[in-house]
């Protein structure tokens, strides 16, 4: 009953095999190989975005911080949810790799930003002069850290607010596959057609070993990115192994099969339970008596604590995450215990 | 006849298999797994350095820039050879990740720094006051970019100069395995016993997929490094796959077997030829008539151009690199052509 | 009736004359002159802190950002009030000059942080591992941006919370003179004796032309600061003109006379009025009908808009700031109008 | 006999008086005052550049680092002379404020770069891919650190090389006034008409207290500069005092009178002497027996040591700098001693 995190899972066999097939012969380094070209083409095709510039890196924090640095000047302000990974879990990476960009936190119940909440936060930062810094970027996480999903209309409503004040939009898609699988929207409809400028597309949590793509939909915004990746140490020499993962992950829709499985496991896990938020993707949040949590853990449950408003002396919240590797047996075992 | 670079090679089968064995079950992320603990222990044992702090990352540039940032303040000056990778090939990564450190270039014929050349360069930066910045770090590359090797006495002579003016020493060991195999010195004798404070230990070029270790020999100098790695986006979530590579690479001395093979292939390649420098590790530099180079390439040779003093209208230099994957047949074919 | 800001005032005649006296002959540059030594001694004497390290710069933003960078690592988090100047008005300077430190905003009614509010905000950033960044610094502004004053006990209560979780404390003292004059506490009691580690001591708003002192009370914390000042371009060559200002400002308690005057003018301005917060230093906040504000301005009032909760379609808030240069006639004129 | 440096001088009386006249009444802060507008206009008129964007700061290092950061991306390389102030005396400020730009040093005898030397250095940095960083900026110092002057044709020849490889040009004009006075060229001919993109125009060394102008000739290149100045802490609140200095300095050609005087004093000082380089501006370099230098100092000479090739056990070089404040009596006294 291990629901610790989706990044506790390993590499899906099909992806592993593809990496093995890539392990043949001598191949040009640093992305000048055929597999890389094919992987870029596959991302473009998946997003119906033949012009997009696509860059692979090995970690989600690397992808986010590089993506943000590309569209936010060092004196820019990035609006994100107060629970966003870039705020809570990256130790200042966006500010570091961008050379100084700062985050402005937008509150909200379930990891999602609403247009009103964004407008309220924008109002805190009037743009009178250079003292104020520059309101530059909106960053939204889909699926959110709380497992909620923005649909195309939700995204479009937010990017409209951003664009209305001259800001660009980044999407942290560490769990983008789960969002696509949950919403049924196409990758294009959920991103560039809804106004997203740059996407961090995460493979690692969803069946890969270590690969994320930074997708810059308007190639005019991609100038200099290759230098950013290099000087942050994120250009792999044996780049074919990044490419092989991404190719196999997208191939035949495997990425959505895996995400769909994870989402279903979460739905099964939560069925009939009083979850803190509706379960849409691959995360389940439960508030339980603290004694109950202790006894579940004693029985083998692995799940993260999740401090949040509503906890009290007797009750606490936990987060259960499913993945491509979660089995129906895990789910059944947990529900039996509960 | 592909001698393009050692990073054109793939993953050695033993390392590949070890990664496969690591691909089982759900495992804590971010290095809190057993394989990581074992890999750290293996590095410590290899270096006879039980106290050393060891951190894994996926790229050599990441390792170098993080290692340097750890021992060089933002206002520090790093002395390195003018052909050092950190100067020529990392697009400013050391300055970026350190928050501003600068490089001072030391000239020299074969990628190696001599104590006199270091002293001459130090003399250019008197330390009168804060205008001067701080002479902070010596970085040496072993094996050097030209395939020459520093032995323990060479290293000790340099670190003595550094220490004498209050500087610490970093070793870029992207090809450290080749240096150990070539010199016959122990890893400890070639590093901390010779005064090296921090080593970037490279597995990628020598049979791994993507793994480098930052080895900080004095644990008192390691404070905060885990934040540096995190905020530069270099902490892998599925960290076991870094650890599995490193473990298998060191296991039973495989790393030195692979490096020894590569070195032998280079020696065989160069036997009797008039190389620009003696061949000690896995690189061979030749000056040839330009027409000859063209015809070799037409016959299938892959080797990098290497601009250097001594070239003229008719003659140019090329670099041939061997690796664990170079075959005697490659060598024979090249020599037959030549 | 100009209450736009205290930095709209000029240079007090006694300070001006001292600068003139300093304008004689050739004098060593970069702070190696006698006046600088005397000014450092004067700051030490004023704070009863003979060991303190003291550095002069020309701007408040420079002083704050350099002071913070000295005690906050690049991966550190600085807790400050949501209305703090370092958050609202410095365009990201603390993050820039520190190489990446981020701000965590503490809410509060009148620009002041309470221990409970600080504890609440700290609870948002558990320190489990490197993902979390490091809770490193508390920055408090005295007098606050709203003209409220922390007394020694208030400061001590906050620094105790900070120290309890391993954080250091910075005080933004752009209006420190007003705080001392208002509280009657000694400079030492209001700073290091109450647990403050580093102070930005502002002369500019209170009668000087351009001078702030960074006062580092524990000299062991001052290592490297001179490099920080230099490489941010904040070391004046004709440093004697910074020193002359500071010396004259402190001489004979002029600084407190000027601040006391400004505080009295604010008190007179506000007497009997329904101010948003009690007037303690040199700022008065009033909520008035918007039509009234317009007519006051038509009659010559200069005062800043100050958006805040409680405003509505008909009412808005304005901020009136007094300074050493405010005259009783200005005050009388405003009150007559009102 | 004080020839220590031109920044040991004070403030010229006419500039001092202008600052005094500016010290009247309450004036909008941060450059929104009439004097600032007039000073900007004066700079534009002086350079026959009505479109130029002009920003004032208080230090030369601030001006240089901000100017360079404006035209050099964080991954850019700045080519400058090995004796340039930005290399030898700013403790890494260009890299710091730009977020990572690096310097490539061009050798040369007298502080000046020749087109051939620049081309040679450029050849060290082929632009094959992102490993190489970006050759982005040429920075030339006029008058040079050695007191030599580039004329319009010299500047044009260098900027042509730069522009030919896609680089922009910065001029460090800490002693630009001396260069104009020496060359007789117009400010426009010596800068933008010769291809200079951004100038750091120094007032401080030449009669002002603390003011430098960053002059961006093409306004399209000025976007965002105001944020850079702010977040580096270089926007003065009482900005009128920067403006007053600049206005008075330029007014009626005072700046060139002062520089012309300094140049003449240097010429007089050097007349008939065997200087290391021809004396064109306000610096004289002499190689003398070490015993002679000691006795001159014992007799009251103040002059900086200047280590350089050609020194030996018995001989050393010294630098004598004249300024607006140097008197003929100083010169006569020195020559009598000699």
PDB file of C-alpha atoms in Angstrom, chain B residues 30 32 74-75 99-100 129-131 133-134 224 226-231 235, chain C residues 30 32 74-75 99-100 129-131 133-134 224 226-231 235:
ATOM      1  CA  UNK B  30      15.389  12.096  -4.011  1.00  0.00           C
ATOM      2  CA  UNK B  32      16.537   8.470   0.350  1.00  0.00           C
ATOM      3  CA  UNK B  74      30.579  34.861  -5.617  1.00  0.00           C
ATOM      4  CA  UNK B  75      33.422  37.364  -5.608  1.00  0.00           C
ATOM      5  CA  UNK B  99      26.482  33.747  -8.457  1.00  0.00           C
ATOM      6  CA  UNK B 100      29.401  35.487 -10.069  1.00  0.00           C
ATOM      7  CA  UNK B 129      41.748  45.300  -1.413  1.00  0.00           C
ATOM      8  CA  UNK B 130      38.198  44.527  -2.484  1.00  0.00           C
ATOM      9  CA  UNK B 131      38.717  45.960  -5.974  1.00  0.00           C
ATOM     10  CA  UNK B 133      38.287  40.214  -6.076  1.00  0.00           C
ATOM     11  CA  UNK B 134      39.479  37.197  -4.160  1.00  0.00           C
ATOM     12  CA  UNK B 224      24.572  23.811   2.083  1.00  0.00           C
ATOM     13  CA  UNK B 226      22.238  19.897  -0.940  1.00  0.00           C
ATOM     14  CA  UNK B 227      20.457  23.239  -1.387  1.00  0.00           C
ATOM     15  CA  UNK B 228      22.731  24.164  -4.248  1.00  0.00           C
ATOM     16  CA  UNK B 229      21.973  20.928  -6.072  1.00  0.00           C
ATOM     17  CA  UNK B 230      18.256  21.312  -5.489  1.00  0.00           C
ATOM     18  CA  UNK B 231      17.868  24.896  -6.586  1.00  0.00           C
ATOM     19  CA  UNK B 235      18.414  16.565  -7.702  1.00  0.00           C
TER      20      UNK B 235
ATOM     21  CA  UNK C  30      37.496  54.366  -1.315  1.00  0.00           C
ATOM     22  CA  UNK C  32      40.850  55.079   3.347  1.00  0.00           C
ATOM     23  CA  UNK C  74      21.240  32.317  -1.812  1.00  0.00           C
ATOM     24  CA  UNK C  75      18.836  29.524  -0.887  1.00  0.00           C
ATOM     25  CA  UNK C  99      22.016  35.606  -5.639  1.00  0.00           C
ATOM     26  CA  UNK C 100      18.560  34.213  -5.107  1.00  0.00           C
ATOM     27  CA  UNK C 129      14.748  18.809   3.432  1.00  0.00           C
ATOM     28  CA  UNK C 130      16.406  20.810   0.696  1.00  0.00           C
ATOM     29  CA  UNK C 131      13.181  21.175  -1.304  1.00  0.00           C
ATOM     30  CA  UNK C 133      14.747  26.176   1.078  1.00  0.00           C
ATOM     31  CA  UNK C 134      16.107  27.537   4.315  1.00  0.00           C
ATOM     32  CA  UNK C 224      33.349  39.389   2.751  1.00  0.00           C
ATOM     33  CA  UNK C 226      33.540  44.690   1.466  1.00  0.00           C
ATOM     34  CA  UNK C 227      33.542  42.514  -1.642  1.00  0.00           C
ATOM     35  CA  UNK C 228      29.758  42.580  -1.798  1.00  0.00           C
ATOM     36  CA  UNK C 229      29.685  46.368  -1.659  1.00  0.00           C
ATOM     37  CA  UNK C 230      32.397  46.647  -4.296  1.00  0.00           C
ATOM     38  CA  UNK C 231      30.969  44.241  -6.835  1.00  0.00           C
ATOM     39  CA  UNK C 235      31.774  51.662  -2.988  1.00  0.00           C
TER      40      UNK C 235
END
